Amino acid sequence: MSSPVSRSAWGARSPRGRTTVAWSRRTGFTVHYSAGPASQTPRRIQDFHMDGNGWADIGYNFLVDRSGTVYEGRGWTVAGAHAAPHNTSHIGVCFIGRDGDATPAAKASIRSLYDEACRRSGRTLARTWHGGLSGNSTECPGADLRAWVRAGMPVGDGGGGGGAPAPSPGAGTLPGPRFDFPLPAGHYFGPASGPDQSVSGAFRRTFRGRTDREWLREWATQLGRRGWSVGRGRTHLARHGNDGVYGPEYRALARAFQRSQGLTVDGLIGRETWDEAFHAPVT
Ligand SMILES: [Zn+2]
């Protein structure tokens, strides 16, 4: 990756304020698009964010245009304004253009930013897209970039042409191990008051060599890898933590996840809701 075009080089206005973030607090990397003309300049986007939205600065940490040129937004160490409530944990990068405009050069630059972010943080950051984050119901970054992120941000031969995404389903989709749905057909993780098919963790049943509680914890852990704030004191499962016993907190988490992914919202974790977390089929 060539060095980013600096703020002064693209004529950035001074920010009204800035909050720095320690690398230890970074856990993810989020891809966006501007959904506007590919010719739009970072300065115009900044004007819109500062004057239209009233933000302190351009919202993104970096921007990338069709030629693959990288522009410094807020930079590596400043909290963004791109996907609340994930602005501290996730670095936001915006592709300048509409769905299908992203070229192989643009994707290669986004991937380079991701690799650099992992190098600087000393860990593997979650690869996420705006609409895939909890609390963010949006088309951003469009079907093409969404599929590309889900496929693991491949570059080179796997990068696809602009507007012609061809990721193979299941190719290194998301960080972490991948588990097939562990329950028998027709079963789901649900309340203890339900029928036999409703597996709650309350009765310590075993499926495929592991307890129901362990499996339910795996599902919520996977959401955490995808950028969801999960665990005791966090946004979801705040009170009891990820204890693997289905109750109102798991139900609320499942409903929020189902809503964000366009699934049937019933709060029960069946095969479809499980697979969406682990396999993220390409749309
Ligand atoms: Zn976005």
Short mmCIF file of C-alpha atoms and ligand atoms in Angstrom, two decimals:
data_model
loop_
_atom_site.label_atom_id
_atom_site.label_comp_id
_atom_site.label_asym_id
_atom_site.label_seq_id
_atom_site.Cartn_x
_atom_site.Cartn_y
_atom_site.Cartn_z
CA MET A 1 0.00 0.00 0.00
CA SER A 2 1.37 3.39 -0.92
CA SER A 3 1.25 5.87 1.92
CA PRO A 4 -2.10 7.55 2.43
CA VAL A 5 -2.78 11.02 1.07
CA SER A 6 -2.42 13.17 4.16
CA ARG A 7 -5.16 15.41 5.48
CA SER A 8 -3.27 18.53 4.52
CA ALA A 9 -2.75 17.17 1.00
CA TRP A 10 -6.49 16.77 0.44
CA GLY A 11 -7.37 20.05 2.12
CA ALA A 12 -9.00 18.70 5.26
CA ARG A 13 -10.57 21.09 7.72
CA SER A 14 -9.39 20.93 11.32
CA PRO A 15 -11.46 18.63 13.51
CA ARG A 16 -13.62 20.20 16.20
CA GLY A 17 -12.40 17.56 18.58
CA ARG A 18 -10.80 14.12 18.69
CA THR A 19 -10.70 11.14 21.02
CA THR A 20 -7.69 8.89 20.78
CA VAL A 21 -8.01 5.12 21.11
CA ALA A 22 -5.35 2.75 22.40
CA TRP A 23 -4.57 -0.15 20.07
CA SER A 24 -5.49 -2.53 22.86
CA ARG A 25 -9.10 -1.43 22.49
CA ARG A 26 -9.32 -2.16 18.77
CA THR A 27 -11.04 -5.43 17.95
CA GLY A 28 -12.43 -4.98 14.44
CA PHE A 29 -12.25 -3.37 11.03
CA THR A 30 -15.40 -2.19 9.27
CA VAL A 31 -15.92 -1.56 5.56
CA HIS A 32 -18.29 1.17 4.31
CA TYR A 33 -19.18 2.82 1.07
CA SER A 34 -20.12 6.44 0.42
CA ALA A 35 -23.07 5.44 -1.82
CA GLY A 36 -22.34 8.54 -3.91
CA PRO A 37 -20.46 9.31 -7.12
CA ALA A 38 -17.00 7.76 -7.37
CA SER A 39 -15.67 11.24 -8.17
CA GLN A 40 -16.67 12.60 -4.77
CA THR A 41 -13.70 14.05 -2.89
CA PRO A 42 -12.83 13.38 0.75
CA ARG A 43 -13.30 17.09 1.38
CA ARG A 44 -16.90 17.00 0.19
CA ILE A 45 -17.59 13.98 2.37
CA GLN A 46 -15.98 15.79 5.30
CA ASP A 47 -18.12 18.89 4.67
CA PHE A 48 -21.22 16.71 4.65
CA HIS A 49 -20.24 14.98 7.89
CA MET A 50 -19.30 18.20 9.69
CA ASP A 51 -21.96 20.57 8.34
CA GLY A 52 -24.78 18.15 7.55
CA ASN A 53 -24.39 15.64 10.37
CA GLY A 54 -22.75 18.01 12.82
CA TRP A 55 -19.87 15.63 13.51
CA ALA A 56 -16.46 16.73 14.75
CA ASP A 57 -14.69 15.56 11.60
CA ILE A 58 -15.01 13.23 8.63
CA GLY A 59 -16.46 10.04 10.10
CA TYR A 60 -14.04 7.43 8.77
CA ASN A 61 -10.53 6.51 9.77
CA PHE A 62 -9.51 6.12 6.11
CA LEU A 63 -11.06 6.38 2.64
CA VAL A 64 -10.21 4.57 -0.58
CA ASP A 65 -11.16 5.60 -4.10
CA ARG A 66 -11.60 3.58 -7.31
CA SER A 67 -7.94 3.92 -8.26
CA GLY A 68 -6.92 2.41 -4.93
CA THR A 69 -5.63 5.71 -3.55
CA VAL A 70 -5.89 5.82 0.24
CA TYR A 71 -6.85 9.04 2.03
CA GLU A 72 -6.22 9.69 5.69
CA GLY A 73 -9.47 10.37 7.53
CA ARG A 74 -9.22 10.42 11.30
CA GLY A 75 -6.22 8.13 11.06
CA TRP A 76 -5.27 5.04 13.03
CA THR A 77 -5.54 6.27 16.59
CA VAL A 78 -8.68 8.40 16.69
CA ALA A 79 -12.21 7.15 17.39
CA GLY A 80 -14.38 7.42 14.29
CA ALA A 81 -18.03 8.28 13.71
CA HIS A 82 -19.03 5.50 11.36
CA ALA A 83 -20.91 2.74 13.15
CA ALA A 84 -22.06 3.53 16.69
CA PRO A 85 -21.65 1.93 19.17
CA HIS A 86 -18.55 0.39 17.59
CA ASN A 87 -16.56 3.53 16.88
CA THR A 88 -13.96 2.87 19.54
CA SER A 89 -13.51 -0.84 18.89
CA HIS A 90 -13.70 -0.76 15.09
CA ILE A 91 -11.62 1.09 12.53
CA GLY A 92 -13.86 2.39 9.74
CA VAL A 93 -12.75 2.50 6.11
CA CYS A 94 -14.96 3.95 3.38
CA PHE A 95 -14.87 3.11 -0.29
CA ILE A 96 -15.80 6.21 -2.29
CA GLY A 97 -18.49 5.11 -4.73
CA ARG A 98 -21.63 3.09 -5.16
CA ASP A 99 -22.36 -0.63 -5.02
CA GLY A 100 -20.38 -2.35 -7.79
CA ASP A 101 -17.89 0.50 -8.27
CA ALA A 102 -15.11 -1.04 -6.17
CA THR A 103 -12.21 -2.06 -8.42
CA PRO A 104 -9.60 -4.74 -7.66
CA ALA A 105 -7.21 -1.86 -6.88
CA ALA A 106 -9.65 -0.41 -4.37
CA LYS A 107 -10.17 -3.80 -2.73
CA ALA A 108 -6.42 -4.40 -2.58
CA SER A 109 -5.99 -1.07 -0.77
CA ILE A 110 -8.77 -1.84 1.71
CA ARG A 111 -7.16 -5.21 2.35
CA SER A 112 -3.78 -3.54 2.87
CA LEU A 113 -5.33 -1.22 5.44
CA TYR A 114 -6.79 -4.25 7.20
CA ASP A 115 -3.44 -6.05 7.23
CA GLU A 116 -1.70 -2.94 8.51
CA ALA A 117 -4.31 -2.50 11.26
CA CYS A 118 -3.72 -6.11 12.36
CA ARG A 119 0.03 -5.55 12.33
CA ARG A 120 -0.24 -2.39 14.40
CA SER A 121 -2.68 -3.87 16.90
CA GLY A 122 -0.76 -7.12 17.20
CA ARG A 123 -3.89 -9.22 16.73
CA THR A 124 -6.28 -10.49 14.09
CA LEU A 125 -9.07 -7.93 13.91
CA ALA A 126 -12.58 -9.00 12.99
CA ARG A 127 -13.41 -8.30 9.37
CA THR A 128 -16.81 -6.65 9.37
CA TRP A 129 -19.08 -4.57 7.20
CA HIS A 130 -21.32 -1.76 8.40
CA GLY A 131 -24.67 -3.52 8.08
CA GLY A 132 -23.31 -6.64 9.80
CA LEU A 133 -22.68 -4.84 13.09
CA SER A 134 -25.21 -4.90 15.90
CA GLY A 135 -27.45 -1.87 16.01
CA ASN A 136 -26.62 -0.95 12.43
CA SER A 137 -29.41 -1.78 10.02
CA THR A 138 -28.07 -0.49 6.71
CA GLU A 139 -27.32 -1.57 3.15
CA CYS A 140 -23.79 -0.21 3.58
CA PRO A 141 -21.36 -1.16 2.01
CA GLY A 142 -23.56 -2.63 -0.74
CA ALA A 143 -23.87 -6.21 -1.98
CA ASP A 144 -20.50 -6.34 -3.76
CA LEU A 145 -18.29 -5.22 -0.86
CA ARG A 146 -20.43 -7.10 1.65
CA ALA A 147 -19.85 -10.35 -0.24
CA TRP A 148 -16.16 -9.55 -0.56
CA VAL A 149 -15.74 -8.98 3.19
CA ARG A 150 -17.72 -12.14 3.92
CA ALA A 151 -15.41 -14.07 1.61
CA GLY A 152 -12.43 -12.93 3.67
CA MET A 153 -11.35 -9.89 1.62
CA PRO A 154 -9.51 -11.89 -1.06
CA VAL A 155 -7.10 -9.99 -3.29
CA GLY A 156 -5.40 -10.92 -6.55
CA ASP A 157 -7.18 -13.62 -8.53
CA GLY A 158 -9.88 -13.89 -5.91
CA GLY A 159 -10.57 -10.18 -5.86
CA GLY A 160 -13.08 -10.22 -8.66
CA GLY A 161 -13.65 -7.45 -11.16
CA GLY A 162 -15.39 -4.24 -10.28
CA GLY A 163 -19.05 -5.02 -9.85
CA ALA A 164 -18.59 -8.73 -10.46
CA PRO A 165 -18.18 -10.38 -7.08
CA ALA A 166 -17.47 -14.07 -7.32
CA PRO A 167 -16.44 -15.19 -3.86
CA SER A 168 -16.82 -18.87 -3.23
CA PRO A 169 -19.19 -19.52 -0.35
CA GLY A 170 -17.36 -20.76 2.68
CA ALA A 171 -13.93 -19.48 1.69
CA GLY A 172 -12.45 -18.23 4.95
CA THR A 173 -15.54 -16.24 5.68
CA LEU A 174 -15.05 -15.12 9.24
CA PRO A 175 -12.46 -15.39 11.97
CA GLY A 176 -12.65 -18.28 14.36
CA PRO A 177 -13.54 -21.95 14.07
CA ARG A 178 -16.68 -22.95 12.23
CA PHE A 179 -19.25 -25.30 13.63
CA ASP A 180 -22.16 -27.02 11.95
CA PHE A 181 -25.48 -26.74 13.74
CA PRO A 182 -25.08 -29.23 16.59
CA LEU A 183 -28.72 -30.09 17.32
CA PRO A 184 -30.97 -32.69 15.64
CA ALA A 185 -33.38 -31.58 12.92
CA GLY A 186 -36.23 -29.49 14.26
CA HIS A 187 -34.41 -28.62 17.48
CA TYR A 188 -33.35 -25.13 18.46
CA PHE A 189 -31.89 -23.24 21.39
CA GLY A 190 -34.87 -21.81 23.24
CA PRO A 191 -36.60 -21.55 26.61
CA ALA A 192 -36.65 -24.34 29.19
CA SER A 193 -40.43 -24.08 29.23
CA GLY A 194 -40.59 -25.20 25.59
CA PRO A 195 -41.04 -28.69 24.15
CA ASP A 196 -38.30 -31.32 23.98
CA GLN A 197 -36.97 -29.70 20.79
CA SER A 198 -36.28 -26.49 22.72
CA VAL A 199 -32.74 -26.84 24.09
CA SER A 200 -32.17 -24.39 26.92
CA GLY A 201 -29.02 -25.45 28.73
CA ALA A 202 -31.03 -25.86 31.91
CA PHE A 203 -31.03 -29.67 31.72
CA ARG A 204 -27.42 -30.22 30.65
CA ARG A 205 -28.10 -32.25 27.55
CA THR A 206 -25.26 -33.42 25.34
CA PHE A 207 -25.10 -33.12 21.56
CA ARG A 208 -22.18 -34.18 19.40
CA GLY A 209 -19.98 -34.71 22.42
CA ARG A 210 -20.48 -31.32 24.01
CA THR A 211 -23.07 -29.91 26.39
CA ASP A 212 -25.87 -27.66 25.26
CA ARG A 213 -24.38 -24.86 27.33
CA GLU A 214 -21.05 -25.13 25.56
CA TRP A 215 -22.74 -24.98 22.18
CA LEU A 216 -24.84 -21.95 23.03
CA ARG A 217 -21.72 -20.22 24.32
CA GLU A 218 -20.00 -20.99 21.00
CA TRP A 219 -22.76 -19.21 19.11
CA ALA A 220 -22.58 -16.06 21.23
CA THR A 221 -18.78 -16.13 21.13
CA GLN A 222 -18.98 -16.17 17.36
CA LEU A 223 -21.17 -13.07 17.40
CA GLY A 224 -18.47 -11.44 19.51
CA ARG A 225 -15.94 -12.25 16.79
CA ARG A 226 -18.25 -10.55 14.30
CA GLY A 227 -18.14 -7.33 16.28
CA TRP A 228 -21.13 -7.73 18.56
CA SER A 229 -20.70 -6.47 22.08
CA VAL A 230 -21.41 -9.65 24.04
CA GLY A 231 -20.77 -10.58 27.66
CA ARG A 232 -21.25 -9.48 31.23
CA GLY A 233 -21.42 -5.69 31.45
CA ARG A 234 -21.52 -5.28 27.69
CA THR A 235 -24.41 -4.48 25.35
CA HIS A 236 -25.76 -8.04 25.08
CA LEU A 237 -25.88 -10.72 27.79
CA ALA A 238 -24.98 -7.87 30.12
CA ARG A 239 -26.41 -9.29 33.31
CA HIS A 240 -25.63 -13.00 33.29
CA GLY A 241 -22.87 -13.06 30.71
CA ASN A 242 -22.36 -15.81 28.15
CA ASP A 243 -23.28 -18.63 30.51
CA GLY A 244 -24.95 -20.87 27.95
CA VAL A 245 -28.34 -20.99 29.66
CA TYR A 246 -31.04 -19.66 27.34
CA GLY A 247 -33.13 -16.90 28.86
CA PRO A 248 -34.40 -13.39 28.07
CA GLU A 249 -30.89 -12.12 27.34
CA TYR A 250 -30.08 -14.77 24.73
CA ARG A 251 -33.55 -14.27 23.29
CA ALA A 252 -32.92 -10.52 22.91
CA LEU A 253 -29.50 -11.15 21.36
CA ALA A 254 -30.92 -13.68 18.90
CA ARG A 255 -33.70 -11.28 17.93
CA ALA A 256 -31.25 -8.41 17.36
CA PHE A 257 -29.00 -10.65 15.25
CA GLN A 258 -31.93 -12.02 13.24
CA ARG A 259 -33.20 -8.51 12.59
CA SER A 260 -29.77 -7.34 11.41
CA GLN A 261 -29.45 -10.27 9.02
CA GLY A 262 -32.94 -10.17 7.59
CA LEU A 263 -33.94 -13.50 9.14
CA THR A 264 -37.25 -14.41 10.73
CA VAL A 265 -37.21 -12.64 14.09
CA ASP A 266 -38.36 -15.18 16.69
CA GLY A 267 -35.48 -15.17 19.18
CA LEU A 268 -35.00 -18.92 18.81
CA ILE A 269 -31.61 -20.17 17.61
CA GLY A 270 -32.31 -22.83 15.04
CA ARG A 271 -30.24 -23.99 12.11
CA GLU A 272 -30.74 -20.83 10.05
CA THR A 273 -29.75 -18.42 12.81
CA TRP A 274 -26.81 -20.65 13.75
CA ASP A 275 -25.53 -20.92 10.20
CA GLU A 276 -25.84 -17.19 9.60
CA ALA A 277 -23.37 -16.63 12.43
CA PHE A 278 -20.87 -19.30 11.39
CA HIS A 279 -21.16 -19.59 7.66
CA ALA A 280 -22.53 -16.24 6.55
CA PRO A 281 -23.78 -17.35 3.13
CA VAL A 282 -22.94 -14.98 0.32
CA THR A 283 -25.87 -12.89 -0.81
ZN ZN B 1 -21.43 2.63 6.42
#
